[in-house]
């Protein structure tokens, strides 16, 4: 069977379905080919389920501290199966929502495995997709689109001599299927995924050790933020081992032994591998085209066109920030470009980055450890302990850092570690996007008492004018 369409999107994750909806709203006939469930990694194996677990951990931590707020309660406890069930309920509700949106916008969905074809009897140019349905008797489908967007996402990466079995040595996918928590666990990798899991496991009483190859946690954040995170983690009882190269991990007598260069053998009940994700570019037929790709992903221009101009690629399968909101924006830009609209390239410095640990971390633009050497920068800082709302909430650890270009007065970066950082960062992101100065950010009247006042104070501090410091 052969089907023709205006736009085919290979992959129905966040980038794919958002691009599909944008195109459909502009009158395009759109088809999505997805081998799993709509919503992809973010909805089913990443952002949403992990944040649901983190929220349960946060509530549990709050209940355990109830006496600090003058509230009497019995001994706090939790049912991990109910925690998992709540997570699944949220995921399913959002999954049904995505399916309804696609149906509403008359987007055709085919749940099968797609492989891109080169020039053939179906099309004089590459870009047609052969869809097979391994779990059914349905015949192969050939879809011939005018334009193709590749949005195949990414998969968990592992290390040499560390074999993921999803029983004792687990990826982030396997972690989501745990039915009971181990007593002692190692997390290999101190990036965003690793520290989020370490945080929630610790909240639920697991003895956690983070093993990180680099010299500090969250290497993409500022040194001051990484130092504060490690301090608070260690205060909570999380062990942090940095500059640690894992030589191998092996399962012995239902325990996992980890060999780390320069350390004694470490033994754990389970181990999570969180060393990043690799783009899904193999096995999708790219070799049949002249599209350029490598281990880092598919090569694209500023508008996400590949070396074949009618084929685009977005999201984790290209070498940009592996974030769901980035994939969604890339999908929108790709669609607008393929429809012939005037569109500006995405400035990745304007993208907010969030880590949902306890404490939360969020940043946008440059930070105090990575701004260009040719820019003269003044760093303003304000601690949450000087903020009334933070004290009221009982969450007064952490700080806000604001970076100001002293020559242009431009606001060029904000980093936050502390309560509700992932919500507070939106004001900073909007300010940078609108090319605001630090003075303009501080001139905005901020409601009192709110945690957002910390942004105002940190911005004022770049001029030495903070009021409550």
XYZ file of C-alpha atoms in Angstrom:
469
model
C 0.000 0.000 0.000
C 1.272 3.464 -0.930
C 0.164 6.682 0.768
C 1.037 10.243 -0.269
C 1.027 13.163 2.168
C 2.301 16.718 2.601
C 4.417 16.023 5.679
C 5.620 12.840 7.308
C 7.139 12.940 10.774
C 9.228 9.966 11.809
C 8.845 9.863 15.573
C 5.942 10.964 17.754
C 7.790 12.346 20.770
C 7.525 15.936 21.989
C 9.299 17.400 18.971
C 7.419 15.202 16.512
C 3.860 15.673 17.688
C 4.332 19.417 18.323
C 5.663 19.830 14.774
C 2.733 17.795 13.478
C 0.182 20.007 15.217
C 1.847 23.197 13.945
C 1.755 21.876 10.381
C -1.812 20.596 10.636
C -3.008 23.980 11.893
C -1.553 25.471 8.710
C -3.607 23.162 6.523
C -0.997 20.491 5.886
C -1.902 16.832 5.581
C 0.283 15.239 8.253
C 1.262 11.671 9.086
C 3.236 10.509 12.145
C 5.027 7.159 12.236
C 5.822 6.116 15.813
C 7.008 2.649 16.861
C 5.968 3.165 20.484
C 3.498 5.528 22.110
C 2.842 9.136 21.243
C 4.716 11.425 23.591
C 8.002 9.539 23.298
C 10.735 9.528 25.915
C 9.681 12.743 27.660
C 6.169 11.572 28.421
C 6.751 7.876 29.020
C 10.374 7.416 30.132
C 11.742 10.844 31.045
C 10.467 14.276 32.028
C 6.949 13.482 33.196
C 7.351 10.192 35.093
C 10.549 11.259 36.851
C 9.043 14.582 37.921
C 5.992 12.756 39.238
C 8.285 10.597 41.379
C 10.233 13.657 42.490
C 7.012 15.361 43.550
C 6.084 12.366 45.719
C 9.570 12.492 47.237
C 9.155 16.219 47.917
C 5.810 15.675 49.653
C 7.327 12.893 51.764
C 10.218 15.165 52.760
C 7.747 17.901 53.730
C 5.647 15.549 55.859
C 8.765 14.364 57.672
C 9.481 18.011 58.548
C 5.927 18.830 59.635
C 6.927 19.476 63.242
C 9.121 22.382 62.098
C 5.920 24.147 61.031
C 4.139 23.412 64.307
C 2.166 20.530 62.814
C 1.797 17.320 64.837
C 1.640 14.100 62.860
C 2.394 10.443 63.230
C 5.419 8.733 61.774
C 5.588 9.428 58.032
C 5.615 6.507 55.629
C 5.115 5.779 51.957
C 3.890 3.013 49.647
C 6.220 2.857 46.667
C 3.743 0.915 44.542
C 1.186 3.695 45.084
C 3.873 6.256 44.209
C 4.446 4.367 40.955
C 0.713 4.077 40.315
C 0.263 7.830 40.690
C 3.081 8.353 38.193
C 1.446 5.990 35.680
C -1.927 7.730 36.079
C -0.392 11.108 35.246
C 1.475 9.688 32.253
C -1.669 8.027 30.901
C -3.759 11.166 31.315
C -1.223 13.195 29.341
C -0.857 10.411 26.775
C -4.595 10.459 26.133
C -4.366 14.231 25.816
C -1.694 13.995 23.103
C -3.721 11.392 21.215
C -6.806 13.634 21.418
C -4.857 16.631 20.101
C -3.620 14.635 17.115
C -7.112 13.361 16.416
C -8.554 16.868 16.747
C -6.034 18.131 14.177
C -6.733 15.206 11.796
C -3.185 13.852 12.033
C -2.857 10.245 10.879
C -0.896 8.004 13.233
C 0.761 4.728 12.212
C 2.279 2.667 15.030
C 5.084 0.851 13.272
C 8.792 0.957 12.475
C 9.790 3.383 9.756
C 12.830 3.151 7.474
C 13.762 5.947 5.084
C 14.141 4.918 1.443
C 16.439 6.288 -1.195
C 15.256 7.168 -4.713
C 12.946 4.375 -5.852
C 9.903 3.551 -7.927
C 7.862 5.335 -5.282
C 9.730 8.644 -5.453
C 12.553 10.084 -7.605
C 14.168 11.512 -4.457
C 14.928 9.972 -1.107
C 12.550 10.561 1.785
C 9.797 8.020 1.273
C 9.382 5.824 4.343
C 8.640 2.112 4.491
C 6.574 1.259 7.556
C 6.451 -2.270 8.921
C 4.259 -3.568 11.717
C 6.247 -6.283 13.546
C 3.509 -7.148 16.031
C 0.667 -7.531 13.549
C -0.200 -9.079 10.210
C -0.666 -5.666 8.652
C 1.082 -5.319 5.298
C 4.022 -2.950 4.744
C 3.042 0.643 4.060
C 5.003 3.033 1.861
C 4.467 6.707 2.690
C 5.629 9.277 0.141
C 5.755 12.779 1.649
C 6.574 16.116 0.070
C 8.584 16.897 3.212
C 10.024 14.659 5.924
C 10.931 15.549 9.511
C 13.081 13.048 11.400
C 12.352 13.150 15.139
C 13.576 9.762 16.319
C 14.920 10.937 19.686
C 17.624 9.246 21.738
C 18.332 6.237 23.948
C 20.250 5.739 27.213
C 24.006 5.390 26.801
C 26.207 3.012 28.781
C 29.926 2.513 29.426
C 32.372 -0.159 28.261
C 32.300 -3.171 30.609
C 29.040 -1.971 32.172
C 26.259 -4.125 30.753
C 22.743 -2.903 31.435
C 20.446 -5.832 32.274
C 17.575 -3.715 33.718
C 17.557 -5.994 36.781
C 20.711 -5.179 38.732
C 22.331 -2.640 36.405
C 19.640 -0.313 35.154
C 19.157 2.551 32.722
C 16.731 5.375 33.413
C 14.127 3.264 31.571
C 14.549 0.342 33.937
C 14.459 2.584 37.002
C 10.917 3.613 36.165
C 9.787 -0.005 36.388
C 11.116 -0.716 39.880
C 8.551 -2.400 42.091
C 10.567 -1.983 45.261
C 13.490 0.180 46.275
C 16.948 -1.212 47.016
C 18.655 -0.460 50.311
C 21.924 0.623 48.736
C 22.382 2.003 45.239
C 25.019 3.659 43.083
C 24.279 6.176 40.368
C 27.008 6.315 37.731
C 26.875 9.836 36.341
C 26.372 13.169 38.066
C 24.572 14.994 35.278
C 20.919 16.042 35.322
C 19.435 12.538 35.108
C 21.812 11.101 37.696
C 21.368 13.805 40.328
C 17.576 13.827 39.954
C 17.415 10.094 40.610
C 19.904 10.346 43.461
C 17.779 13.052 45.062
C 14.492 11.153 44.945
C 16.054 7.832 45.993
C 17.627 9.508 49.013
C 14.283 11.066 49.956
C 12.771 7.565 49.988
C 15.501 6.271 52.309
C 17.881 4.619 49.852
C 21.598 4.769 50.685
C 22.868 6.517 47.525
C 26.354 7.048 46.119
C 26.957 9.160 43.016
C 30.036 8.218 40.977
C 30.993 10.999 38.556
C 33.897 11.007 36.088
C 34.254 14.815 35.989
C 35.622 16.987 38.768
C 32.146 18.068 39.894
C 28.443 17.355 39.600
C 26.215 19.032 36.970
C 29.214 19.996 34.873
C 27.106 22.249 32.623
C 26.185 24.526 35.525
C 28.425 27.035 37.315
C 31.036 25.851 39.788
C 29.263 27.678 42.612
C 25.978 25.917 41.845
C 27.701 22.517 41.637
C 29.461 23.171 44.952
C 26.186 24.140 46.640
C 24.413 21.058 45.260
C 27.140 18.725 46.516
C 27.099 20.416 49.935
C 23.351 19.976 50.299
C 23.457 16.421 48.952
C 26.138 15.429 51.445
C 24.151 17.050 54.264
C 21.276 14.774 53.256
C 23.545 11.715 53.371
C 24.205 11.268 49.661
C 27.806 10.221 49.050
C 29.490 11.946 46.118
C 32.616 10.535 44.463
C 34.027 12.777 41.712
C 36.955 12.360 39.323
C 36.073 8.685 39.358
C 36.510 6.541 36.261
C 34.425 3.357 36.346
C 36.508 0.440 35.076
C 33.776 -2.185 35.155
C 30.596 -3.286 36.898
C 29.645 -6.911 37.408
C 26.896 -8.858 39.140
C 28.121 -11.270 41.811
C 25.687 -13.192 44.073
C 22.861 -10.748 43.316
C 25.035 -7.758 44.220
C 26.741 -5.305 41.886
C 30.462 -4.735 42.282
C 31.920 -1.583 40.777
C 35.610 -1.127 40.091
C 36.607 2.545 40.122
C 40.145 3.609 39.272
C 41.952 4.606 42.467
C 39.244 3.265 44.798
C 38.444 0.003 46.551
C 35.760 -2.181 44.980
C 32.308 -0.840 45.858
C 29.311 -3.148 46.363
C 25.650 -2.193 45.885
C 22.236 -3.831 45.611
C 21.604 -2.077 42.304
C 23.347 0.381 40.022
C 21.877 3.009 37.726
C 23.824 4.119 34.659
C 23.155 7.790 33.867
C 25.958 8.820 31.524
C 23.879 10.580 28.900
C 21.858 9.623 25.871
C 22.813 8.698 22.331
C 20.880 9.896 19.240
C 18.725 7.333 17.440
C 20.236 7.622 13.972
C 21.075 4.008 13.151
C 18.560 1.564 11.743
C 16.251 4.234 10.306
C 17.528 4.116 6.716
C 19.748 7.201 6.659
C 22.359 5.208 4.778
C 19.932 5.141 1.842
C 20.128 8.928 1.564
C 22.833 11.573 1.289
C 21.867 12.965 4.713
C 25.033 13.476 6.760
C 25.131 12.018 10.282
C 27.536 10.679 12.878
C 27.533 9.472 16.486
C 26.542 12.966 17.668
C 23.463 13.042 15.457
C 22.147 14.237 12.120
C 23.776 17.340 10.616
C 21.350 20.224 10.048
C 21.442 23.952 9.302
C 19.901 26.735 11.391
C 16.427 25.768 10.157
C 16.921 22.013 10.753
C 17.309 21.116 7.090
C 19.626 18.215 6.429
C 21.915 17.980 3.425
C 18.790 16.971 1.516
C 16.733 20.161 1.661
C 13.321 18.457 1.781
C 14.376 16.364 4.802
C 14.545 17.996 8.231
C 15.654 16.666 11.634
C 14.839 17.914 15.143
C 15.176 16.977 18.801
C 17.556 14.514 20.393
C 18.608 13.006 17.058
C 20.553 16.203 16.226
C 23.479 17.707 18.118
C 21.690 20.358 20.186
C 20.411 20.539 23.772
C 18.574 17.318 24.587
C 15.547 18.946 26.194
C 11.864 18.428 25.418
C 11.105 22.151 25.176
C 14.035 22.536 22.768
C 12.703 19.745 20.541
C 9.262 21.373 20.518
C 10.677 24.747 19.451
C 12.896 23.126 16.828
C 9.814 21.396 15.439
C 7.937 24.682 15.193
C 10.853 26.407 13.418
C 11.294 23.489 10.992
C 7.620 23.534 10.062
C 7.523 27.289 9.578
C 10.619 27.089 7.388
C 9.374 24.241 5.208
C 6.146 26.204 4.702
C 8.161 29.145 3.388
C 7.604 31.475 6.349
C 10.230 33.933 7.558
C 11.593 32.573 10.793
C 14.580 33.400 12.990
C 17.016 30.683 14.100
C 16.839 29.527 17.701
C 19.364 31.109 20.053
C 20.309 28.257 22.359
C 21.727 30.698 24.916
C 18.145 31.825 25.542
C 17.003 28.328 26.502
C 16.222 27.735 30.198
C 17.771 24.587 31.685
C 16.174 22.911 34.704
C 17.171 20.201 37.171
C 14.434 18.994 39.520
C 16.525 17.888 42.454
C 16.026 19.018 46.023
C 17.284 21.779 45.844
C 16.129 22.662 42.349
C 18.563 24.134 39.822
C 17.735 26.365 36.862
C 19.788 28.566 34.573
C 19.595 30.536 31.340
C 22.258 32.252 29.288
C 25.851 32.205 30.502
C 26.891 31.386 34.041
C 29.801 32.498 36.187
C 32.032 29.664 34.930
C 31.538 29.854 31.156
C 31.040 33.432 29.926
C 33.331 34.515 27.046
C 36.707 35.937 28.043
C 36.183 39.051 25.900
C 33.138 40.128 27.955
C 33.570 42.106 31.150
C 31.064 40.696 33.605
C 29.766 41.705 37.005
C 28.168 38.886 39.002
C 25.381 39.757 41.439
C 24.347 37.256 44.090
C 21.518 36.985 46.574
C 20.865 34.147 49.017
C 17.401 32.754 49.697
C 18.040 33.079 53.423
C 17.538 36.837 52.964
C 14.109 36.346 51.387
C 10.942 36.384 53.510
C 8.918 33.929 51.417
C 11.774 31.401 51.454
C 11.926 31.546 55.233
C 8.147 31.151 55.420
C 8.376 28.047 53.244
C 11.224 26.683 55.340
C 13.454 26.460 52.261
C 16.127 29.113 52.654
C 19.210 27.341 51.269
C 20.717 28.326 47.940
C 21.071 31.523 45.940
C 20.497 33.434 42.707
C 23.380 34.606 40.515
C 22.886 37.299 37.871
C 25.489 38.148 35.207
C 25.670 41.654 33.737
C 27.808 42.742 30.781
C 29.364 45.898 32.233
C 29.977 47.487 28.814
C 26.481 47.037 27.355
C 24.598 46.696 30.670
C 22.876 43.637 29.148
C 21.615 40.796 31.300
C 23.541 37.792 29.956
C 22.853 34.991 32.410
C 21.007 33.851 35.508
C 21.638 30.774 37.651
C 19.437 29.662 40.529
C 19.801 26.891 43.072
C 17.086 26.766 45.672
C 13.320 26.578 46.163
C 11.145 26.753 43.038
C 14.144 27.554 40.832
C 12.519 25.872 37.834
C 9.554 28.238 38.052
C 11.575 31.367 38.834
C 13.795 30.907 35.769
C 11.007 31.871 33.342
C 11.220 35.529 34.346
C 14.953 35.481 33.738
C 14.531 33.702 30.387
C 11.926 36.240 29.252
C 14.191 39.110 30.310
C 17.154 37.762 28.349
C 14.976 37.008 25.314
C 13.709 40.607 25.368
C 17.298 41.890 25.680
C 16.624 43.495 29.046
C 19.342 45.036 31.135
C 19.961 43.966 34.700
C 18.641 47.388 35.750
C 15.377 46.808 33.856
C 14.959 43.445 35.579
C 15.488 45.096 38.951
C 13.192 48.026 38.078
C 10.199 45.714 37.698
C 8.112 45.929 40.860
C 8.143 42.438 42.366
C 5.292 41.456 44.674
C 6.151 40.970 48.332
C 6.588 38.487 49.826
C 7.618 36.322 46.871
C 10.695 34.309 46.030
C 10.957 36.253 42.766
C 12.304 39.154 44.815
C 15.604 37.253 44.897
C 15.978 37.931 41.147
C 15.442 41.645 41.718
C 17.977 41.703 44.564
C 20.608 39.743 42.619
C 20.163 42.055 39.619
C 20.583 45.088 41.892
C 23.675 43.447 43.387
C 25.448 43.636 40.004
C 25.509 47.386 40.678
C 26.231 47.014 44.404
C 22.712 48.224 45.162
C 20.977 45.167 46.680
C 18.642 46.302 49.458
C 18.567 43.263 51.729
C 22.196 42.209 51.432
